[in-house]
Amino acid sequence: MASKENELILLDFWASMFAMRVKIALAEKGITDYECREEDIVVSKSPFLLQMNPVHKKVPVLIHNGKPICESLIIVEYIDEVWNQTSPLLPTDPYLKSHAKFWADFVDKKVYPAQFKIWGKKEGSQEETKKEFIDILKTLEQELGDKCYFGGDNIGFVDIALIPYYSWFHTYEHFSGLSFEAECPHIIGWAKRCLLKDSVSSSLADMDKVLEAITEFRKFKGIA
Ligand code: GS8
């Protein structure tokens, strides 16, 4: 447990791409001494989650010395500002910072809804969805260009926003028949580079466990 002056609690759900962002950011800052509380977001949210995030009632929530911070990208920025002595995640230059925030926002506005359509819908109505998803990944490949990471030579805000989705790629491929290696090899190369970092590999959910859980979830919701 963290010391009383720096008490950190993360309200988590193991397969949440949003919660994984927070875990990567904390790991990048070398923060390992925090309490991770798993939430049952499907059947029964804890009264503590409802108290800490009364507006959205969602994970992740980071509680720092009793004060809740909600919304994953806001949490990552908060972590970057509070633990600013090491591993900067956002550039200090205002233009470069706004650029990084633009692409992280793109991930939230485009990748999240497109991926949901892939696994959260009945198979068979998917041709447009698949094309939409691949086009989004290709747009991200263009932004990545020849860089090692979206952040340049080190992983940064955009890498942290996007890489958790990689732990779901197996699930997307399973329900769509897509091959990301064939369609967007640069994104796959980038993802593999990210996974070489302990901060990422220790924070991402197991791909097979995600597929298993989503297969069960689809049955539960009558989608399968
Ligand atoms: C999204 C959090 C979210 O959807 C963020 O933190 O960036 N914009 C927010 N969390 C999900 C789990 S991951 O799919 C959640 O808590 N869902 C519970 C619910 O919808 O009731």
PDB file of C-alpha atoms and ligand atoms in Angstrom:
ATOM      1  CA  MET A   1       0.000   0.000   0.000  1.00  0.00           C
ATOM      2  CA  ALA A   2       1.249   3.511  -0.704  1.00  0.00           C
ATOM      3  CA  SER A   3       2.175   5.776   2.178  1.00  0.00           C
ATOM      4  CA  LYS A   4      -0.632   7.868   3.674  1.00  0.00           C
ATOM      5  CA  GLU A   5       0.737  11.055   2.026  1.00  0.00           C
ATOM      6  CA  ASN A   6       0.539   9.435  -1.383  1.00  0.00           C
ATOM      7  CA  GLU A   7      -2.280   6.948  -1.138  1.00  0.00           C
ATOM      8  CA  LEU A   8      -3.377   5.632  -4.532  1.00  0.00           C
ATOM      9  CA  ILE A   9      -6.340   3.405  -5.301  1.00  0.00           C
ATOM     10  CA  LEU A  10      -7.300   2.374  -8.822  1.00  0.00           C
ATOM     11  CA  LEU A  11     -10.856   1.224  -9.462  1.00  0.00           C
ATOM     12  CA  ASP A  12     -10.221  -1.259 -12.231  1.00  0.00           C
ATOM     13  CA  PHE A  13     -11.776  -3.795 -14.557  1.00  0.00           C
ATOM     14  CA  TRP A  14      -9.117  -6.157 -15.892  1.00  0.00           C
ATOM     15  CA  ALA A  15     -10.245  -6.067 -19.552  1.00  0.00           C
ATOM     16  CA  SER A  16     -10.897  -2.320 -19.702  1.00  0.00           C
ATOM     17  CA  MET A  17      -8.723  -0.584 -22.271  1.00  0.00           C
ATOM     18  CA  PHE A  18      -9.314   2.618 -20.335  1.00  0.00           C
ATOM     19  CA  ALA A  19      -8.053   1.190 -17.043  1.00  0.00           C
ATOM     20  CA  MET A  20      -5.015  -0.314 -18.820  1.00  0.00           C
ATOM     21  CA  ARG A  21      -4.030   3.227 -19.843  1.00  0.00           C
ATOM     22  CA  VAL A  22      -3.816   4.236 -16.203  1.00  0.00           C
ATOM     23  CA  LYS A  23      -1.765   1.158 -15.282  1.00  0.00           C
ATOM     24  CA  ILE A  24       0.725   1.875 -18.091  1.00  0.00           C
ATOM     25  CA  ALA A  25       1.051   5.538 -17.077  1.00  0.00           C
ATOM     26  CA  LEU A  26       1.667   4.608 -13.435  1.00  0.00           C
ATOM     27  CA  ALA A  27       4.223   1.976 -14.483  1.00  0.00           C
ATOM     28  CA  GLU A  28       5.993   4.480 -16.763  1.00  0.00           C
ATOM     29  CA  LYS A  29       6.389   6.717 -13.717  1.00  0.00           C
ATOM     30  CA  GLY A  30       7.733   3.797 -11.694  1.00  0.00           C
ATOM     31  CA  ILE A  31       4.672   3.721  -9.427  1.00  0.00           C
ATOM     32  CA  THR A  32       3.858   0.166  -8.424  1.00  0.00           C
ATOM     33  CA  ASP A  33       2.752   0.715  -4.852  1.00  0.00           C
ATOM     34  CA  TYR A  34      -0.971   1.252  -5.296  1.00  0.00           C
ATOM     35  CA  GLU A  35      -4.129  -0.671  -4.553  1.00  0.00           C
ATOM     36  CA  CYS A  36      -5.980  -2.046  -7.558  1.00  0.00           C
ATOM     37  CA  ARG A  37      -9.642  -2.832  -6.795  1.00  0.00           C
ATOM     38  CA  GLU A  38     -11.414  -4.963  -9.363  1.00  0.00           C
ATOM     39  CA  GLU A  39     -14.992  -3.828 -10.061  1.00  0.00           C
ATOM     40  CA  ASP A  40     -17.852  -5.987 -11.288  1.00  0.00           C
ATOM     41  CA  ILE A  41     -19.029  -3.492 -13.909  1.00  0.00           C
ATOM     42  CA  VAL A  42     -21.511  -5.840 -15.596  1.00  0.00           C
ATOM     43  CA  VAL A  43     -23.577  -7.098 -12.679  1.00  0.00           C
ATOM     44  CA  SER A  44     -22.866  -5.071  -9.568  1.00  0.00           C
ATOM     45  CA  LYS A  45     -20.808  -1.895  -9.217  1.00  0.00           C
ATOM     46  CA  SER A  46     -19.491  -1.182  -5.741  1.00  0.00           C
ATOM     47  CA  PRO A  47     -21.028   1.658  -3.686  1.00  0.00           C
ATOM     48  CA  PHE A  48     -17.467   3.076  -3.567  1.00  0.00           C
ATOM     49  CA  LEU A  49     -17.329   3.338  -7.398  1.00  0.00           C
ATOM     50  CA  LEU A  50     -20.733   5.060  -7.441  1.00  0.00           C
ATOM     51  CA  GLN A  51     -19.500   7.455  -4.765  1.00  0.00           C
ATOM     52  CA  MET A  52     -16.174   8.171  -6.514  1.00  0.00           C
ATOM     53  CA  ASN A  53     -17.599   8.525 -10.038  1.00  0.00           C
ATOM     54  CA  PRO A  54     -21.241   9.525  -9.490  1.00  0.00           C
ATOM     55  CA  VAL A  55     -21.551  11.166 -12.919  1.00  0.00           C
ATOM     56  CA  HIS A  56     -20.434   8.386 -15.292  1.00  0.00           C
ATOM     57  CA  LYS A  57     -20.333   5.440 -12.820  1.00  0.00           C
ATOM     58  CA  LYS A  58     -17.467   3.930 -14.853  1.00  0.00           C
ATOM     59  CA  VAL A  59     -13.955   2.641 -14.328  1.00  0.00           C
ATOM     60  CA  PRO A  60     -11.188   3.650 -14.234  1.00  0.00           C
ATOM     61  CA  VAL A  61     -11.130   5.999 -11.278  1.00  0.00           C
ATOM     62  CA  LEU A  62      -7.837   6.926  -9.660  1.00  0.00           C
ATOM     63  CA  ILE A  63      -8.210   8.029  -6.063  1.00  0.00           C
ATOM     64  CA  HIS A  64      -5.205  10.046  -4.935  1.00  0.00           C
ATOM     65  CA  ASN A  65      -5.154  10.839  -1.226  1.00  0.00           C
ATOM     66  CA  GLY A  66      -8.929  10.393  -1.090  1.00  0.00           C
ATOM     67  CA  LYS A  67      -9.664  12.560  -4.146  1.00  0.00           C
ATOM     68  CA  PRO A  68     -11.118  10.886  -7.243  1.00  0.00           C
ATOM     69  CA  ILE A  69      -9.933  11.585 -10.784  1.00  0.00           C
ATOM     70  CA  CYS A  70     -12.183  10.192 -13.531  1.00  0.00           C
ATOM     71  CA  GLU A  71     -11.837   9.646 -17.304  1.00  0.00           C
ATOM     72  CA  SER A  72      -8.753   7.735 -18.415  1.00  0.00           C
ATOM     73  CA  LEU A  73      -7.064  10.430 -20.539  1.00  0.00           C
ATOM     74  CA  ILE A  74      -7.601  13.012 -17.813  1.00  0.00           C
ATOM     75  CA  ILE A  75      -6.112  10.546 -15.317  1.00  0.00           C
ATOM     76  CA  VAL A  76      -3.046   9.938 -17.526  1.00  0.00           C
ATOM     77  CA  GLU A  77      -2.497  13.688 -17.850  1.00  0.00           C
ATOM     78  CA  TYR A  78      -2.908  14.076 -14.077  1.00  0.00           C
ATOM     79  CA  ILE A  79      -0.303  11.359 -13.450  1.00  0.00           C
ATOM     80  CA  ASP A  80       2.055  13.090 -15.870  1.00  0.00           C
ATOM     81  CA  GLU A  81       1.657  16.420 -14.083  1.00  0.00           C
ATOM     82  CA  VAL A  82       1.935  15.108 -10.526  1.00  0.00           C
ATOM     83  CA  TRP A  83       4.903  12.778 -11.165  1.00  0.00           C
ATOM     84  CA  ASN A  84       6.666  15.167 -13.529  1.00  0.00           C
ATOM     85  CA  GLN A  85      10.259  14.334 -12.588  1.00  0.00           C
ATOM     86  CA  THR A  86      10.524  11.301 -14.850  1.00  0.00           C
ATOM     87  CA  SER A  87       9.262   9.841 -18.181  1.00  0.00           C
ATOM     88  CA  PRO A  88       7.227  12.758 -19.583  1.00  0.00           C
ATOM     89  CA  LEU A  89       4.110  11.477 -21.325  1.00  0.00           C
ATOM     90  CA  LEU A  90       2.916  14.735 -22.887  1.00  0.00           C
ATOM     91  CA  PRO A  91       5.211  17.250 -24.583  1.00  0.00           C
ATOM     92  CA  THR A  92       5.640  20.616 -22.847  1.00  0.00           C
ATOM     93  CA  ASP A  93       5.527  22.565 -26.113  1.00  0.00           C
ATOM     94  CA  PRO A  94       1.900  23.786 -26.393  1.00  0.00           C
ATOM     95  CA  TYR A  95       1.562  22.900 -30.072  1.00  0.00           C
ATOM     96  CA  LEU A  96       3.014  19.394 -29.699  1.00  0.00           C
ATOM     97  CA  LYS A  97       0.867  18.873 -26.611  1.00  0.00           C
ATOM     98  CA  SER A  98      -2.289  19.821 -28.493  1.00  0.00           C
ATOM     99  CA  HIS A  99      -1.226  17.490 -31.330  1.00  0.00           C
ATOM    100  CA  ALA A 100      -0.845  14.547 -28.934  1.00  0.00           C
ATOM    101  CA  LYS A 101      -4.217  15.332 -27.341  1.00  0.00           C
ATOM    102  CA  PHE A 102      -5.829  15.499 -30.787  1.00  0.00           C
ATOM    103  CA  TRP A 103      -4.702  11.954 -31.623  1.00  0.00           C
ATOM    104  CA  ALA A 104      -5.633  10.544 -28.235  1.00  0.00           C
ATOM    105  CA  ASP A 105      -9.066  12.104 -28.728  1.00  0.00           C
ATOM    106  CA  PHE A 106      -9.170  10.508 -32.204  1.00  0.00           C
ATOM    107  CA  VAL A 107      -8.615   7.119 -30.549  1.00  0.00           C
ATOM    108  CA  ASP A 108     -11.544   7.753 -28.203  1.00  0.00           C
ATOM    109  CA  LYS A 109     -13.861   9.140 -30.863  1.00  0.00           C
ATOM    110  CA  LYS A 110     -13.027   6.699 -33.678  1.00  0.00           C
ATOM    111  CA  VAL A 111     -11.346   3.498 -32.456  1.00  0.00           C
ATOM    112  CA  TYR A 112     -13.632   2.842 -29.490  1.00  0.00           C
ATOM    113  CA  PRO A 113     -16.990   2.953 -31.344  1.00  0.00           C
ATOM    114  CA  ALA A 114     -15.610   1.120 -34.419  1.00  0.00           C
ATOM    115  CA  GLN A 115     -14.139  -1.753 -32.407  1.00  0.00           C
ATOM    116  CA  PHE A 116     -17.365  -2.066 -30.413  1.00  0.00           C
ATOM    117  CA  LYS A 117     -19.325  -2.586 -33.631  1.00  0.00           C
ATOM    118  CA  ILE A 118     -16.974  -5.477 -34.495  1.00  0.00           C
ATOM    119  CA  TRP A 119     -17.547  -7.600 -31.397  1.00  0.00           C
ATOM    120  CA  GLY A 120     -20.761  -6.139 -30.020  1.00  0.00           C
ATOM    121  CA  LYS A 121     -22.960  -6.921 -33.040  1.00  0.00           C
ATOM    122  CA  LYS A 122     -24.279 -10.038 -34.687  1.00  0.00           C
ATOM    123  CA  GLU A 123     -21.882 -11.368 -37.297  1.00  0.00           C
ATOM    124  CA  GLY A 124     -23.010 -10.920 -40.898  1.00  0.00           C
ATOM    125  CA  SER A 125     -23.722  -7.170 -40.758  1.00  0.00           C
ATOM    126  CA  GLN A 126     -20.073  -6.309 -40.678  1.00  0.00           C
ATOM    127  CA  GLU A 127     -18.544  -5.468 -44.070  1.00  0.00           C
ATOM    128  CA  GLU A 128     -18.830  -1.699 -43.602  1.00  0.00           C
ATOM    129  CA  THR A 129     -17.728  -1.940 -39.995  1.00  0.00           C
ATOM    130  CA  LYS A 130     -14.593  -3.859 -40.942  1.00  0.00           C
ATOM    131  CA  LYS A 131     -13.693  -1.305 -43.601  1.00  0.00           C
ATOM    132  CA  GLU A 132     -14.319   1.540 -41.167  1.00  0.00           C
ATOM    133  CA  PHE A 133     -12.065  -0.047 -38.554  1.00  0.00           C
ATOM    134  CA  ILE A 134      -9.229  -0.728 -40.993  1.00  0.00           C
ATOM    135  CA  ASP A 135      -9.461   2.829 -42.394  1.00  0.00           C
ATOM    136  CA  ILE A 136      -9.111   4.189 -38.847  1.00  0.00           C
ATOM    137  CA  LEU A 137      -6.042   2.017 -38.194  1.00  0.00           C
ATOM    138  CA  LYS A 138      -4.539   3.110 -41.525  1.00  0.00           C
ATOM    139  CA  THR A 139      -5.055   6.756 -40.557  1.00  0.00           C
ATOM    140  CA  LEU A 140      -3.189   6.020 -37.344  1.00  0.00           C
ATOM    141  CA  GLU A 141      -0.424   4.322 -39.350  1.00  0.00           C
ATOM    142  CA  GLN A 142      -0.032   7.550 -41.319  1.00  0.00           C
ATOM    143  CA  GLU A 143       0.283   9.572 -38.150  1.00  0.00           C
ATOM    144  CA  LEU A 144       2.856   7.093 -36.825  1.00  0.00           C
ATOM    145  CA  GLY A 145       4.868   7.402 -40.036  1.00  0.00           C
ATOM    146  CA  ASP A 146       8.495   6.350 -39.558  1.00  0.00           C
ATOM    147  CA  LYS A 147       8.506   7.121 -35.861  1.00  0.00           C
ATOM    148  CA  CYS A 148       9.242   4.383 -33.364  1.00  0.00           C
ATOM    149  CA  TYR A 149       6.283   5.433 -31.214  1.00  0.00           C
ATOM    150  CA  PHE A 150       3.573   8.053 -31.658  1.00  0.00           C
ATOM    151  CA  GLY A 151       5.476   9.955 -28.966  1.00  0.00           C
ATOM    152  CA  GLY A 152       8.732   9.803 -30.977  1.00  0.00           C
ATOM    153  CA  ASP A 153      11.607   7.841 -29.466  1.00  0.00           C
ATOM    154  CA  ASN A 154       9.674   7.072 -26.281  1.00  0.00           C
ATOM    155  CA  ILE A 155       6.127   6.022 -25.630  1.00  0.00           C
ATOM    156  CA  GLY A 156       3.822   8.907 -24.816  1.00  0.00           C
ATOM    157  CA  PHE A 157       0.216   9.975 -24.460  1.00  0.00           C
ATOM    158  CA  VAL A 158      -1.039   8.638 -27.818  1.00  0.00           C
ATOM    159  CA  ASP A 159       0.770   5.301 -27.430  1.00  0.00           C
ATOM    160  CA  ILE A 160      -0.804   4.900 -24.006  1.00  0.00           C
ATOM    161  CA  ALA A 161      -4.229   5.804 -25.388  1.00  0.00           C
ATOM    162  CA  LEU A 162      -4.042   3.222 -28.192  1.00  0.00           C
ATOM    163  CA  ILE A 163      -1.945   0.250 -27.081  1.00  0.00           C
ATOM    164  CA  PRO A 164      -4.536  -1.268 -24.688  1.00  0.00           C
ATOM    165  CA  TYR A 165      -6.730  -2.023 -27.725  1.00  0.00           C
ATOM    166  CA  TYR A 166      -4.017  -4.417 -28.892  1.00  0.00           C
ATOM    167  CA  SER A 167      -5.027  -6.833 -26.141  1.00  0.00           C
ATOM    168  CA  TRP A 168      -8.419  -7.023 -27.886  1.00  0.00           C
ATOM    169  CA  PHE A 169      -7.048  -7.553 -31.419  1.00  0.00           C
ATOM    170  CA  HIS A 170      -7.366 -11.322 -31.133  1.00  0.00           C
ATOM    171  CA  THR A 171     -11.050 -10.823 -30.247  1.00  0.00           C
ATOM    172  CA  TYR A 172     -11.610  -8.456 -33.192  1.00  0.00           C
ATOM    173  CA  GLU A 173      -9.942 -10.924 -35.573  1.00  0.00           C
ATOM    174  CA  HIS A 174     -12.000 -13.792 -34.214  1.00  0.00           C
ATOM    175  CA  PHE A 175     -15.344 -12.052 -34.748  1.00  0.00           C
ATOM    176  CA  SER A 176     -14.501 -10.308 -38.030  1.00  0.00           C
ATOM    177  CA  GLY A 177     -12.164 -12.658 -39.883  1.00  0.00           C
ATOM    178  CA  LEU A 178      -9.776  -9.723 -40.347  1.00  0.00           C
ATOM    179  CA  SER A 179      -5.999 -10.130 -40.224  1.00  0.00           C
ATOM    180  CA  PHE A 180      -4.370  -7.007 -38.808  1.00  0.00           C
ATOM    181  CA  GLU A 181      -0.901  -8.287 -39.699  1.00  0.00           C
ATOM    182  CA  ALA A 182      -1.998  -8.277 -43.363  1.00  0.00           C
ATOM    183  CA  GLU A 183      -4.077  -5.063 -43.244  1.00  0.00           C
ATOM    184  CA  CYS A 184      -1.974  -2.798 -41.021  1.00  0.00           C
ATOM    185  CA  PRO A 185       1.518  -4.262 -40.521  1.00  0.00           C
ATOM    186  CA  HIS A 186       2.915  -0.951 -39.218  1.00  0.00           C
ATOM    187  CA  ILE A 187       0.441  -0.820 -36.371  1.00  0.00           C
ATOM    188  CA  ILE A 188       1.305  -4.421 -35.489  1.00  0.00           C
ATOM    189  CA  GLY A 189       5.039  -3.595 -35.590  1.00  0.00           C
ATOM    190  CA  TRP A 190       4.428  -0.583 -33.343  1.00  0.00           C
ATOM    191  CA  ALA A 191       2.340  -2.693 -30.934  1.00  0.00           C
ATOM    192  CA  LYS A 192       5.098  -5.302 -30.698  1.00  0.00           C
ATOM    193  CA  ARG A 193       7.633  -2.553 -29.944  1.00  0.00           C
ATOM    194  CA  CYS A 194       5.365  -1.209 -27.198  1.00  0.00           C
ATOM    195  CA  LEU A 195       5.048  -4.698 -25.711  1.00  0.00           C
ATOM    196  CA  LEU A 196       8.818  -4.838 -25.237  1.00  0.00           C
ATOM    197  CA  LYS A 197       8.312  -2.250 -22.497  1.00  0.00           C
ATOM    198  CA  ASP A 198       7.584  -3.698 -19.058  1.00  0.00           C
ATOM    199  CA  SER A 199       5.151  -0.869 -18.373  1.00  0.00           C
ATOM    200  CA  VAL A 200       3.025  -2.100 -21.287  1.00  0.00           C
ATOM    201  CA  SER A 201       3.480  -5.873 -21.065  1.00  0.00           C
ATOM    202  CA  SER A 202       2.694  -5.846 -17.347  1.00  0.00           C
ATOM    203  CA  SER A 203      -0.466  -3.757 -17.861  1.00  0.00           C
ATOM    204  CA  LEU A 204      -2.145  -5.350 -20.870  1.00  0.00           C
ATOM    205  CA  ALA A 205      -4.777  -8.042 -20.426  1.00  0.00           C
ATOM    206  CA  ASP A 206      -4.154 -11.525 -21.788  1.00  0.00           C
ATOM    207  CA  MET A 207      -5.523 -11.702 -25.384  1.00  0.00           C
ATOM    208  CA  ASP A 208      -7.000 -15.192 -24.964  1.00  0.00           C
ATOM    209  CA  LYS A 209      -8.697 -14.251 -21.700  1.00  0.00           C
ATOM    210  CA  VAL A 210     -10.286 -11.231 -23.415  1.00  0.00           C
ATOM    211  CA  LEU A 211     -11.606 -13.430 -26.232  1.00  0.00           C
ATOM    212  CA  GLU A 212     -12.969 -15.955 -23.729  1.00  0.00           C
ATOM    213  CA  ALA A 213     -14.677 -13.224 -21.676  1.00  0.00           C
ATOM    214  CA  ILE A 214     -16.174 -11.520 -24.743  1.00  0.00           C
ATOM    215  CA  THR A 215     -17.429 -14.853 -26.103  1.00  0.00           C
ATOM    216  CA  GLU A 216     -19.240 -15.377 -22.770  1.00  0.00           C
ATOM    217  CA  PHE A 217     -20.482 -11.770 -22.721  1.00  0.00           C
ATOM    218  CA  ARG A 218     -21.953 -12.122 -26.219  1.00  0.00           C
ATOM    219  CA  LYS A 219     -23.816 -15.266 -25.134  1.00  0.00           C
ATOM    220  CA  PHE A 220     -25.063 -13.447 -22.007  1.00  0.00           C
ATOM    221  CA  LYS A 221     -26.347 -10.563 -24.189  1.00  0.00           C
ATOM    222  CA  GLY A 222     -27.784 -12.891 -26.818  1.00  0.00           C
ATOM    223  CA  ILE A 223     -25.446 -11.581 -29.542  1.00  0.00           C
ATOM    224  CA  ALA A 224     -23.750 -14.890 -30.415  1.00  0.00           C
TER     225      ALA A 224
HETATM  226  C1  GS8 B   1     -14.714   5.425 -20.605  1.00  0.00           C
HETATM  227  C2  GS8 B   1     -14.716   4.472 -19.402  1.00  0.00           C
HETATM  228  C3  GS8 B   1     -15.553   3.230 -19.691  1.00  0.00           C
HETATM  229  O1  GS8 B   1     -16.279   3.109 -20.696  1.00  0.00           O
HETATM  230  C4  GS8 B   1     -12.676   6.780 -19.923  1.00  0.00           C
HETATM  231  O2  GS8 B   1     -12.325   6.457 -18.764  1.00  0.00           O
HETATM  232  O3  GS8 B   1     -11.865   7.130 -20.785  1.00  0.00           O
HETATM  233  N1  GS8 B   1     -14.396   7.694 -21.352  1.00  0.00           N
HETATM  234  C5  GS8 B   1     -14.175   6.806 -20.249  1.00  0.00           C
HETATM  235  N2  GS8 B   1     -15.471   2.257 -18.765  1.00  0.00           N
HETATM  236  C6  GS8 B   1     -16.258   1.044 -18.887  1.00  0.00           C
HETATM  237  C7  GS8 B   1     -15.350  -0.165 -18.783  1.00  0.00           C
HETATM  238  S1  GS8 B   1     -14.346  -0.388 -20.209  1.00  0.00           S
HETATM  239  O4  GS8 B   1     -15.378  -0.515 -21.424  1.00  0.00           O
HETATM  240  C8  GS8 B   1     -17.252   0.978 -17.724  1.00  0.00           C
HETATM  241  O5  GS8 B   1     -16.924   1.251 -16.584  1.00  0.00           O
HETATM  242  N3  GS8 B   1     -18.492   0.604 -18.034  1.00  0.00           N
HETATM  243  C9  GS8 B   1     -19.529   0.469 -17.069  1.00  0.00           C
HETATM  244  C10 GS8 B   1     -20.819   0.999 -17.592  1.00  0.00           C
HETATM  245  O6  GS8 B   1     -20.911   1.394 -18.768  1.00  0.00           O
HETATM  246  O7  GS8 B   1     -21.786   0.995 -16.826  1.00  0.00           O
END
